[in-house]
Amino acid sequence: MSRTKLPRPTDAELAILRVLWDRGASTVREVHETLQDGSGYTTVLKTMQIMTEKELVMRDEAQRAHVYSARVPRENTQRQLVTDLVDRVFGGSPARLALQALSTKKTSPEELAELRQLLDTLEKESES
């Protein structure tokens, strides 16, 4: 796989990627059954074929039923999507994104503790 930026997945492609990240390598039928979003089997199949062409997924053709897996880990895709969102919507400011996200939905105490730890780490890094 090249180190170039992969295309931004569509909403339908992200739903399929979430299934593959959660389940691991899966057939089209397994993905279709897991999605339960009203999409037809052939729609899921066609979307996964397009995703293969876009290099979002890999297809193992060794068995009769082709098995697909995500080409890029969840964290890499999330990082790419967040970076794009920060640049396009928040003028390159991760702080604006964080403030908007935190003011939009209720945050659990565990998430707040994680955020405090991240902020402490970032603060220490910026001081060195």
CSV table of C-alpha atoms in Angstrom, one decimal:
chain,number,residue,atom,x,y,z
A,1,MET,CA,0.0,0.0,0.0
A,2,SER,CA,1.3,3.5,-0.8
A,3,ARG,CA,1.8,6.1,1.8
A,4,THR,CA,-0.5,8.5,-0.1
A,5,LYS,CA,-3.7,9.8,1.5
A,6,LEU,CA,-6.6,7.5,0.8
A,7,PRO,CA,-9.9,8.9,-0.6
A,8,ARG,CA,-12.4,10.0,2.0
A,9,PRO,CA,-14.9,7.3,2.6
A,10,THR,CA,-18.6,8.0,2.0
A,11,ASP,CA,-21.1,7.4,4.8
A,12,ALA,CA,-22.0,4.0,3.3
A,13,GLU,CA,-18.4,3.0,3.0
A,14,LEU,CA,-17.7,4.1,6.7
A,15,ALA,CA,-20.6,1.9,7.8
A,16,ILE,CA,-18.9,-1.1,6.0
A,17,LEU,CA,-15.5,-0.2,7.4
A,18,ARG,CA,-17.0,-0.1,11.0
A,19,VAL,CA,-18.3,-3.6,10.5
A,20,LEU,CA,-14.9,-4.8,9.2
A,21,TRP,CA,-13.0,-3.1,12.0
A,22,ASP,CA,-15.3,-4.6,14.6
A,23,ARG,CA,-15.7,-8.1,13.1
A,24,GLY,CA,-12.4,-8.5,11.3
A,25,ALA,CA,-12.2,-10.0,7.8
A,26,SER,CA,-15.7,-10.8,6.6
A,27,THR,CA,-17.7,-11.9,3.5
A,28,VAL,CA,-20.2,-9.6,1.8
A,29,ARG,CA,-23.0,-11.7,3.3
A,30,GLU,CA,-21.6,-11.2,6.8
A,31,VAL,CA,-21.2,-7.5,6.3
A,32,HIS,CA,-24.8,-7.2,4.9
A,33,GLU,CA,-26.3,-9.2,7.8
A,34,THR,CA,-24.4,-7.1,10.3
A,35,LEU,CA,-25.4,-3.7,8.8
A,36,GLN,CA,-29.1,-4.2,9.0
A,37,ASP,CA,-29.7,-0.8,7.5
A,38,GLY,CA,-32.1,-1.7,4.7
A,39,SER,CA,-29.4,-1.9,2.1
A,40,GLY,CA,-29.8,-4.8,-0.4
A,41,TYR,CA,-27.1,-7.4,-0.7
A,42,THR,CA,-26.2,-6.3,-4.2
A,43,THR,CA,-25.8,-2.7,-3.0
A,44,VAL,CA,-23.4,-3.8,-0.3
A,45,LEU,CA,-21.5,-6.0,-2.8
A,46,LYS,CA,-21.2,-3.2,-5.3
A,47,THR,CA,-20.1,-0.7,-2.6
A,48,MET,CA,-17.4,-3.2,-1.4
A,49,GLN,CA,-16.2,-3.7,-5.0
A,50,ILE,CA,-15.8,0.1,-5.3
A,51,MET,CA,-14.0,0.2,-2.0
A,52,THR,CA,-11.6,-2.4,-3.3
A,53,GLU,CA,-10.9,-0.2,-6.3
A,54,LYS,CA,-10.4,2.8,-4.1
A,55,GLU,CA,-8.0,0.8,-1.9
A,56,LEU,CA,-10.2,1.2,1.2
A,57,VAL,CA,-10.5,-2.6,1.6
A,58,MET,CA,-8.6,-5.7,0.5
A,59,ARG,CA,-10.2,-8.7,-1.0
A,60,ASP,CA,-9.0,-12.3,-0.5
A,61,GLU,CA,-10.2,-14.3,-3.4
A,62,ALA,CA,-8.7,-17.6,-2.2
A,63,GLN,CA,-12.1,-19.0,-1.2
A,64,ARG,CA,-15.3,-19.2,-3.1
A,65,ALA,CA,-16.8,-16.4,-1.0
A,66,HIS,CA,-14.5,-13.5,-1.2
A,67,VAL,CA,-13.3,-12.2,2.2
A,68,TYR,CA,-12.8,-8.5,2.7
A,69,SER,CA,-10.8,-6.7,5.3
A,70,ALA,CA,-10.1,-3.0,6.0
A,71,ARG,CA,-6.9,-1.9,4.4
A,72,VAL,CA,-6.2,0.9,7.0
A,73,PRO,CA,-6.7,0.7,10.8
A,74,ARG,CA,-9.7,2.5,12.3
A,75,GLU,CA,-7.4,5.0,14.1
A,76,ASN,CA,-5.7,6.1,10.8
A,77,THR,CA,-9.0,6.7,9.1
A,78,GLN,CA,-10.3,8.6,12.0
A,79,ARG,CA,-7.2,10.7,12.1
A,80,GLN,CA,-7.5,11.5,8.4
A,81,LEU,CA,-11.2,12.4,8.7
A,82,VAL,CA,-10.6,14.6,11.8
A,83,THR,CA,-7.7,16.4,10.2
A,84,ASP,CA,-9.8,17.0,7.1
A,85,LEU,CA,-12.7,18.3,9.3
A,86,VAL,CA,-10.4,20.5,11.3
A,87,ASP,CA,-9.0,22.1,8.2
A,88,ARG,CA,-12.3,22.5,6.3
A,89,VAL,CA,-14.6,23.5,9.1
A,90,PHE,CA,-12.6,24.8,12.0
A,91,GLY,CA,-9.9,26.8,10.1
A,92,GLY,CA,-7.1,24.4,11.2
A,93,SER,CA,-7.9,24.8,14.9
A,94,PRO,CA,-8.2,21.5,16.8
A,95,ALA,CA,-9.2,23.5,19.9
A,96,ARG,CA,-12.3,24.9,18.1
A,97,LEU,CA,-13.2,21.3,17.1
A,98,ALA,CA,-12.8,20.0,20.7
A,99,LEU,CA,-14.7,22.9,22.2
A,100,GLN,CA,-17.6,22.5,19.8
A,101,ALA,CA,-17.7,18.7,20.3
A,102,LEU,CA,-17.6,19.0,24.1
A,103,SER,CA,-20.4,21.6,24.1
A,104,THR,CA,-22.6,19.6,21.8
A,105,LYS,CA,-23.0,16.2,23.6
A,106,LYS,CA,-22.8,15.1,27.3
A,107,THR,CA,-19.3,13.8,28.2
A,108,SER,CA,-18.9,11.0,30.6
A,109,PRO,CA,-16.6,11.3,33.7
A,110,GLU,CA,-14.3,8.7,32.1
A,111,GLU,CA,-14.0,10.6,28.9
A,112,LEU,CA,-13.3,13.8,30.8
A,113,ALA,CA,-10.5,12.1,32.8
A,114,GLU,CA,-9.1,10.8,29.4
A,115,LEU,CA,-9.2,14.4,28.1
A,116,ARG,CA,-7.5,15.8,31.2
A,117,GLN,CA,-4.7,13.2,30.8
A,118,LEU,CA,-4.3,14.1,27.1
A,119,LEU,CA,-4.2,17.8,27.9
A,120,ASP,CA,-1.6,17.2,30.6
A,121,THR,CA,0.6,15.2,28.2
A,122,LEU,CA,0.3,17.9,25.5
A,123,GLU,CA,1.1,20.6,27.9
A,124,LYS,CA,4.2,18.8,29.1
A,125,GLU,CA,5.3,18.2,25.5
A,126,SER,CA,4.9,21.9,24.6
A,127,GLU,CA,7.0,23.0,27.6
A,128,SER,CA,10.0,20.9,26.5
